[in-house]
PDB file of C-alpha atoms in Angstrom:
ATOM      1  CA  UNK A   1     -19.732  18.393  27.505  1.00 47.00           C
ATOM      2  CA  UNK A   2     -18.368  15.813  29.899  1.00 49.00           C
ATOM      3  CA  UNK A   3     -20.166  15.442  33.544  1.00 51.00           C
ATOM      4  CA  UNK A   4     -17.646  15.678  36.104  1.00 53.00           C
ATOM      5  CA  UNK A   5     -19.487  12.901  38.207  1.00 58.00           C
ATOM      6  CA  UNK A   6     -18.577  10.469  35.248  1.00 61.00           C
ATOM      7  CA  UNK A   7     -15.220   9.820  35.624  1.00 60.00           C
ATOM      8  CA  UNK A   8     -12.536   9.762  33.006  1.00 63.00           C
ATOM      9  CA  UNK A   9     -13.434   7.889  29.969  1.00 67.00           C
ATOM     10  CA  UNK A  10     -10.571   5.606  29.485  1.00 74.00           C
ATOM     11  CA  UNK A  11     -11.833   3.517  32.494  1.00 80.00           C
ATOM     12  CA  UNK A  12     -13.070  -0.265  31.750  1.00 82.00           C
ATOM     13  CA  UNK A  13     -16.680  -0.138  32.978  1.00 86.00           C
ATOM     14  CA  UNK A  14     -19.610  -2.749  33.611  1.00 89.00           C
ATOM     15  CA  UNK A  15     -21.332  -1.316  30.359  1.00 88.00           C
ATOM     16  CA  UNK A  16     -18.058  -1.940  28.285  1.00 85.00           C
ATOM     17  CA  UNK A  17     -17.851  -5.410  29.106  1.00 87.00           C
ATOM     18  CA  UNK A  18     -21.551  -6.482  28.718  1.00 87.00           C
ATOM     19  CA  UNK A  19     -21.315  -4.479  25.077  1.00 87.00           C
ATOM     20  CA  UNK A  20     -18.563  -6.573  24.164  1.00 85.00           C
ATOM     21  CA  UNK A  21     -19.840 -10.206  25.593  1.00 87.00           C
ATOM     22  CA  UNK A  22     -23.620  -9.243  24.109  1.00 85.00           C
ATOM     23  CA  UNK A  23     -21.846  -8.822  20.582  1.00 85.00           C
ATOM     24  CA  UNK A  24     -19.015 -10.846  20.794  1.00 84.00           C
ATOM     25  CA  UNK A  25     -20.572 -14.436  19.301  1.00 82.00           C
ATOM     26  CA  UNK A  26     -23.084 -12.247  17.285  1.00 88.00           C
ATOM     27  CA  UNK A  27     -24.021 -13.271  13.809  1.00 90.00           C
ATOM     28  CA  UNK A  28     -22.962  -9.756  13.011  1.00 91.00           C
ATOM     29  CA  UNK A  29     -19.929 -10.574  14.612  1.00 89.00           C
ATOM     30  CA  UNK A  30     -19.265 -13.945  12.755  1.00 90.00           C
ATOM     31  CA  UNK A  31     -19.489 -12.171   9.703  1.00 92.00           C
ATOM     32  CA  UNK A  32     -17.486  -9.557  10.094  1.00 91.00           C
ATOM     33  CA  UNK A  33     -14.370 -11.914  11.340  1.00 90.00           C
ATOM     34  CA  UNK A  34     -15.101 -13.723   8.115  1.00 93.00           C
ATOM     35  CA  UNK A  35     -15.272 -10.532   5.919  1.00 93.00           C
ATOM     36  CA  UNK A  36     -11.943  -9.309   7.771  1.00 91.00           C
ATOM     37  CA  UNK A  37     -10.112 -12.942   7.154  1.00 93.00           C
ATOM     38  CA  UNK A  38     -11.327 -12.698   3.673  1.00 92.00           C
ATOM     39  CA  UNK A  39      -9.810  -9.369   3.205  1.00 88.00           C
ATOM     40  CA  UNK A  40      -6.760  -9.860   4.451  1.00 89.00           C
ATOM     41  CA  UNK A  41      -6.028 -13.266   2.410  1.00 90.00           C
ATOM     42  CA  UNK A  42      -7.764 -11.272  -0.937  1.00 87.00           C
ATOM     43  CA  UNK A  43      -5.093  -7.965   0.214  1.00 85.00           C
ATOM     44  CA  UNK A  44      -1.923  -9.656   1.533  1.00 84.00           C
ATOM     45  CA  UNK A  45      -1.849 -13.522   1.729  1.00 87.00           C
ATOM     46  CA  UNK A  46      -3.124 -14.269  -2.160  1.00 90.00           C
ATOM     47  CA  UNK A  47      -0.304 -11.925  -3.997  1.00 90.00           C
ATOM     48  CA  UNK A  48       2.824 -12.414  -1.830  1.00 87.00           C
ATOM     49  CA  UNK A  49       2.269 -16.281  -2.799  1.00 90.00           C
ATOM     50  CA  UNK A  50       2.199 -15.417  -6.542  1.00 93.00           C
ATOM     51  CA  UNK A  51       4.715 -12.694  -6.507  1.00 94.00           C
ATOM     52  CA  UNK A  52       8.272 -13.513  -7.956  1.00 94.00           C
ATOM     53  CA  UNK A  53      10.630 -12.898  -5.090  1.00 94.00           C
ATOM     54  CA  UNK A  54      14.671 -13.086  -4.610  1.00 93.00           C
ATOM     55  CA  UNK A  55      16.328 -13.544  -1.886  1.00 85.00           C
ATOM     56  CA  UNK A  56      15.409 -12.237   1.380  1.00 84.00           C
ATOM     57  CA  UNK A  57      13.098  -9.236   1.053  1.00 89.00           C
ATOM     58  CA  UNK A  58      10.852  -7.286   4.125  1.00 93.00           C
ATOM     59  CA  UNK A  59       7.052  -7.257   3.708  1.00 94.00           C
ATOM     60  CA  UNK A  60       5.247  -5.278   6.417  1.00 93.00           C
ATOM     61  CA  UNK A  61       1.542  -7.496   7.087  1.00 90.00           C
ATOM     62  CA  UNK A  62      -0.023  -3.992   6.232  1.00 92.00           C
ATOM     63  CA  UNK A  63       1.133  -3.642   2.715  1.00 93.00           C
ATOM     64  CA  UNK A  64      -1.509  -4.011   0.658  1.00 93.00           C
ATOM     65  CA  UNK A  65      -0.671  -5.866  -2.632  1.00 94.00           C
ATOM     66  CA  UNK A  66      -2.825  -6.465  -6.221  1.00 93.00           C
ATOM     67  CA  UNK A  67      -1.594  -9.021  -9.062  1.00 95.00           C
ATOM     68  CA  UNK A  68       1.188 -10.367  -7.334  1.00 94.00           C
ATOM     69  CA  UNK A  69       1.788 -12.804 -10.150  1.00 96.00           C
ATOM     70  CA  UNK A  70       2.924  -9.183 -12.147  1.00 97.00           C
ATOM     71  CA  UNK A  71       4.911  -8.036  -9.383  1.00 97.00           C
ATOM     72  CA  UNK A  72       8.931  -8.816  -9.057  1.00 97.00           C
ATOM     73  CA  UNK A  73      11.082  -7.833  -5.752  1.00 96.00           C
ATOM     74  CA  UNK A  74      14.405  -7.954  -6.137  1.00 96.00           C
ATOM     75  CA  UNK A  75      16.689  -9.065  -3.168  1.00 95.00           C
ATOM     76  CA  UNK A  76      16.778  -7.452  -0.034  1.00 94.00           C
ATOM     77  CA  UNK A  77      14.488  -5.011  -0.682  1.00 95.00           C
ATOM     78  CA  UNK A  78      12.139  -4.019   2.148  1.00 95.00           C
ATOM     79  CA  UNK A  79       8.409  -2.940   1.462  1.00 96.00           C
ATOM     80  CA  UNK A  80       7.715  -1.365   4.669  1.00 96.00           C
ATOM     81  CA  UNK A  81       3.883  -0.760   6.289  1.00 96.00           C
ATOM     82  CA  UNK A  82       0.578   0.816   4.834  1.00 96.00           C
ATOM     83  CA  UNK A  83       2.372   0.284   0.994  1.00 97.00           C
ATOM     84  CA  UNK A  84      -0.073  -0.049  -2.037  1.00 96.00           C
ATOM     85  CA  UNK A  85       1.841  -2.035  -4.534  1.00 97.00           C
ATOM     86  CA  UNK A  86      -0.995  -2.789  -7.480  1.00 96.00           C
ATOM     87  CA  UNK A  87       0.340  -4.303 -10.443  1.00 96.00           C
ATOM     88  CA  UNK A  88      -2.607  -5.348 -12.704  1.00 94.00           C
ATOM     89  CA  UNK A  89      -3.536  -8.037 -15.510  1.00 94.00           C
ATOM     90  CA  UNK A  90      -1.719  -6.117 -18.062  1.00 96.00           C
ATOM     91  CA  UNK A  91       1.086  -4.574 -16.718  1.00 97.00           C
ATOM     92  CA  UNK A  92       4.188  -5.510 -14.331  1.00 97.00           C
ATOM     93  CA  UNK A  93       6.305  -3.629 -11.302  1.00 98.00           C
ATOM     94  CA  UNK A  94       9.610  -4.546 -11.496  1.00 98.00           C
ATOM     95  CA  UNK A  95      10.761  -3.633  -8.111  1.00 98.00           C
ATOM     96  CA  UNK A  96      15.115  -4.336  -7.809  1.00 97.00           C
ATOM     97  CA  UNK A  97      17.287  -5.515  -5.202  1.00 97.00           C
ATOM     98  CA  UNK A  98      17.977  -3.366  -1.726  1.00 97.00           C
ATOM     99  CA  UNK A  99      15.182  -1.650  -2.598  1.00 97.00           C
ATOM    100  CA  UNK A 100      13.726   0.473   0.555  1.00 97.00           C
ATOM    101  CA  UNK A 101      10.309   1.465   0.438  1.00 97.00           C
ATOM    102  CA  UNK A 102       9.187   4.509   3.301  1.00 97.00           C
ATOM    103  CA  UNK A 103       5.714   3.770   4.716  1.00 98.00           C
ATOM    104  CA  UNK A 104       2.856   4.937   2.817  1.00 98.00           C
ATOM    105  CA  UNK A 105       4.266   4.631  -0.425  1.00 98.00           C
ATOM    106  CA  UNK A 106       2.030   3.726  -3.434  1.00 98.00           C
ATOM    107  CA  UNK A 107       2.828   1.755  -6.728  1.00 98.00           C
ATOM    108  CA  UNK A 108       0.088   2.074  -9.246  1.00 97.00           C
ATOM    109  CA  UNK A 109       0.392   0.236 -12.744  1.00 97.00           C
ATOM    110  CA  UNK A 110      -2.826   1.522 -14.073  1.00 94.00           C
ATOM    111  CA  UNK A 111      -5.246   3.991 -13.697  1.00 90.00           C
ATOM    112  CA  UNK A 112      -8.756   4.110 -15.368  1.00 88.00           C
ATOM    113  CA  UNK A 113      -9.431   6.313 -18.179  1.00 87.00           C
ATOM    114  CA  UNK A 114     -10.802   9.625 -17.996  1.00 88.00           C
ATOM    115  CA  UNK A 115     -13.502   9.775 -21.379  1.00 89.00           C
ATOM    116  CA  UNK A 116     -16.756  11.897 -20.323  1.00 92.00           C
ATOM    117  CA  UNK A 117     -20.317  10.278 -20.922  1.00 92.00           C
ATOM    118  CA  UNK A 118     -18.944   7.653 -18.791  1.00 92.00           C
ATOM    119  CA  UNK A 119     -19.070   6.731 -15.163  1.00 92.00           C
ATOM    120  CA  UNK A 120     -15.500   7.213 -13.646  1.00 88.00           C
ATOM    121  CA  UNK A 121     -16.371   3.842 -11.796  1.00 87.00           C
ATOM    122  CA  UNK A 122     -16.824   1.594 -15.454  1.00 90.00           C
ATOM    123  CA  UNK A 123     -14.027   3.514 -17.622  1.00 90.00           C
ATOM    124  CA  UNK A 124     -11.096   0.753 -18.959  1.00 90.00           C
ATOM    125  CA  UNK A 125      -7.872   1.216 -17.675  1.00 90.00           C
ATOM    126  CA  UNK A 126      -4.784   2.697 -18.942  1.00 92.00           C
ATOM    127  CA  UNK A 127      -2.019  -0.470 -17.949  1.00 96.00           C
ATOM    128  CA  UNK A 128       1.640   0.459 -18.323  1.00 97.00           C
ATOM    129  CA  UNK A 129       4.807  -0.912 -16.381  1.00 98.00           C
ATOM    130  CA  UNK A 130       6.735   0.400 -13.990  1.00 98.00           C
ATOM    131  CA  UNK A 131      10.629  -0.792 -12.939  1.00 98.00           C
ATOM    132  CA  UNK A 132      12.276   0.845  -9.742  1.00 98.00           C
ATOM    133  CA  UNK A 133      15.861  -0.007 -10.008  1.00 98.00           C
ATOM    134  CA  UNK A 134      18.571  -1.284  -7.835  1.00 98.00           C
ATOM    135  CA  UNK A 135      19.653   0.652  -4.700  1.00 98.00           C
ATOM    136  CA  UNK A 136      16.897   2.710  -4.906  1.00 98.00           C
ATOM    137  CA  UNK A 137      14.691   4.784  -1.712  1.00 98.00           C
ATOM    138  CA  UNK A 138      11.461   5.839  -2.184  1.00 98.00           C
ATOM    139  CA  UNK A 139      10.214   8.219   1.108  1.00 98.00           C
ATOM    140  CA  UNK A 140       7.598   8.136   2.976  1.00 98.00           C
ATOM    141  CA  UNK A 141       4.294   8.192   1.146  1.00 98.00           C
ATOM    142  CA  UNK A 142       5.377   8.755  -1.983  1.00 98.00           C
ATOM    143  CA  UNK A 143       3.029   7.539  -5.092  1.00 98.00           C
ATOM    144  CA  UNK A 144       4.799   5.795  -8.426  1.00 98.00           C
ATOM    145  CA  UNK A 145       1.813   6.032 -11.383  1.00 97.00           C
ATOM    146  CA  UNK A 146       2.333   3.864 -14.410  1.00 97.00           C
ATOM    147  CA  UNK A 147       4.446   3.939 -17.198  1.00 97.00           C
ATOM    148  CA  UNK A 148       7.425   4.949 -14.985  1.00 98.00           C
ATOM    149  CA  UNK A 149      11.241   3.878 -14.403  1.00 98.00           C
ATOM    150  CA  UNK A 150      13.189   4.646 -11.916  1.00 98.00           C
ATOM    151  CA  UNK A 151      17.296   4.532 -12.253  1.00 98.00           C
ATOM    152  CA  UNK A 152      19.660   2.738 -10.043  1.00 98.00           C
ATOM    153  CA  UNK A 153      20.578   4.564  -6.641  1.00 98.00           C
ATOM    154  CA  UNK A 154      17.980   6.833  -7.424  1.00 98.00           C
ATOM    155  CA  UNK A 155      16.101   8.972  -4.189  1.00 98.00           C
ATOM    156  CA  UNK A 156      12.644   9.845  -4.382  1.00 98.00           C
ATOM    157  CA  UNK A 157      11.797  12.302  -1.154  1.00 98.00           C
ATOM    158  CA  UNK A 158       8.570  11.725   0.876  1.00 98.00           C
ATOM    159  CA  UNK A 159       5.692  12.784  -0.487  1.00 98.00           C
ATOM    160  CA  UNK A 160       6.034  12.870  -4.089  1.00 98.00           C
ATOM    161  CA  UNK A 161       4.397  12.191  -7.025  1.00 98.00           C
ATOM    162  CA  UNK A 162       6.656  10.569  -9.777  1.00 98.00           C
ATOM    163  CA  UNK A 163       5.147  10.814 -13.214  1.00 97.00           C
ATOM    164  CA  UNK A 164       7.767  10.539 -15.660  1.00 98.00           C
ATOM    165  CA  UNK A 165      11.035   8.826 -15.731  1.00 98.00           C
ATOM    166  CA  UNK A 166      14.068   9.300 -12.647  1.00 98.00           C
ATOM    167  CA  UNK A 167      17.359   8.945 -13.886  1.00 98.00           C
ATOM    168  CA  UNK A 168      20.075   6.763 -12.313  1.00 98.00           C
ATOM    169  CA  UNK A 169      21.551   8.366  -8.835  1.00 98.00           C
ATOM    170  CA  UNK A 170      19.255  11.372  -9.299  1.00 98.00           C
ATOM    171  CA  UNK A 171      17.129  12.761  -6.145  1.00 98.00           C
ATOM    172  CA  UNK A 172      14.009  14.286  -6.928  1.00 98.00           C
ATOM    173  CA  UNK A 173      11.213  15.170  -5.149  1.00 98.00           C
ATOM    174  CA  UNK A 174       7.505  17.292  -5.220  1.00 98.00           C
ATOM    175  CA  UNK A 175       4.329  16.974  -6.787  1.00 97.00           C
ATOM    176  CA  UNK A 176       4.949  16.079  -9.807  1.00 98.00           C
ATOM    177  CA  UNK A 177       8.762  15.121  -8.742  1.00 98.00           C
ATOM    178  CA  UNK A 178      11.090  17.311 -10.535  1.00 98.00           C
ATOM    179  CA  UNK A 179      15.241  16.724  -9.893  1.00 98.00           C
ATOM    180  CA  UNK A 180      17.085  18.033  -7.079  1.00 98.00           C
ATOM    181  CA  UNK A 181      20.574  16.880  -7.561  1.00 97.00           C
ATOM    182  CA  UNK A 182      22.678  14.099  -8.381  1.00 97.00           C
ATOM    183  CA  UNK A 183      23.571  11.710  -5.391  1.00 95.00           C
ATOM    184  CA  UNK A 184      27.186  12.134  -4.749  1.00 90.00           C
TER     185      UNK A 184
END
């Protein structure tokens, strides 16, 4: 429960600013810029330099990518904020050209295994490729698992889970995406 005498919250105060100057040029605080920098070069910097890219494609800072020496963008394709685009050592993503990417959306070229008697953590991973076509949309937080291909002009709605294979021009959406109708 707030006390009235307080004041609303959102109010700069004495406290606020000593907090901040006290921890500011912290060791803590040196190490967590570090750790953030580190991140951010391991996350974004690292793959875009390795990944194969044609002509003049959109990558949002926040997309987060793995293996970029496995991943292809064709041209013009846009890979908007908060993506996960993990290729790994064994297995590619092939995304083509004007390809446009909702936020959220997730790209997965492996998974690990699922064996009991071992930790989920330790079990090898099952790599397989994925290629997303030309002229193709893929809504808003929408997932892509391995082993899947995705025809040209194909639409897959926000949200879903694509596990097998999208035809050319074909919409499809839910979890897992099942067809909807043929783009006109």
């Amino acid at each position: 429960m707030m006390d009235h005498d307080e004041g609303p919250r959102n109010q700069l105060t004495k406290e606020d600013i000593k907090e901040v100057l006290r921890h500011l040029f912290s060791l803590e605080a040196i190490k967590a810029f570090i750790n953030l920098a580190g991140w951010y070069i391991h996350d974004h910097v690292a793959p875009r330099a390795k990944m194969k890219i044609a002509g003049n494609p959109r990558i949002h800072p926040t997309a987060s990518l793995r293996c970029g020496e496995h991943i292809y963008l064709g041209k013009n394709s846009h890979i908007n904020q908060y993506c996960c685009i993990w290729a790994s050592k064994n297995s590619k993503i092939v995304l083509g050209d004007n390809l446009l990417m909702g936020p959220g959306v997730k790209i997965f070229s492996s998974n690990h295994s699922s064996k009991m008697g071992m930790p989920m953590n330790v079990q090898p991973f099952v790599e397989k490729d994925i290629i997303i076509g030309t002229d193709v949309w893929l809504g808003a937080n929408s997932v892509v698992v391995a082993g899947v291909t995705i025809g040209d002009g194909a639409i897959i709605a926000a949200g879903s889970v694509v596990t097998k294979d999208v035809p050319a021009s074909m919409i499809v959406g839910g979890i897992p995406a099942k067809p909807i109708k043929k783009r006109e």
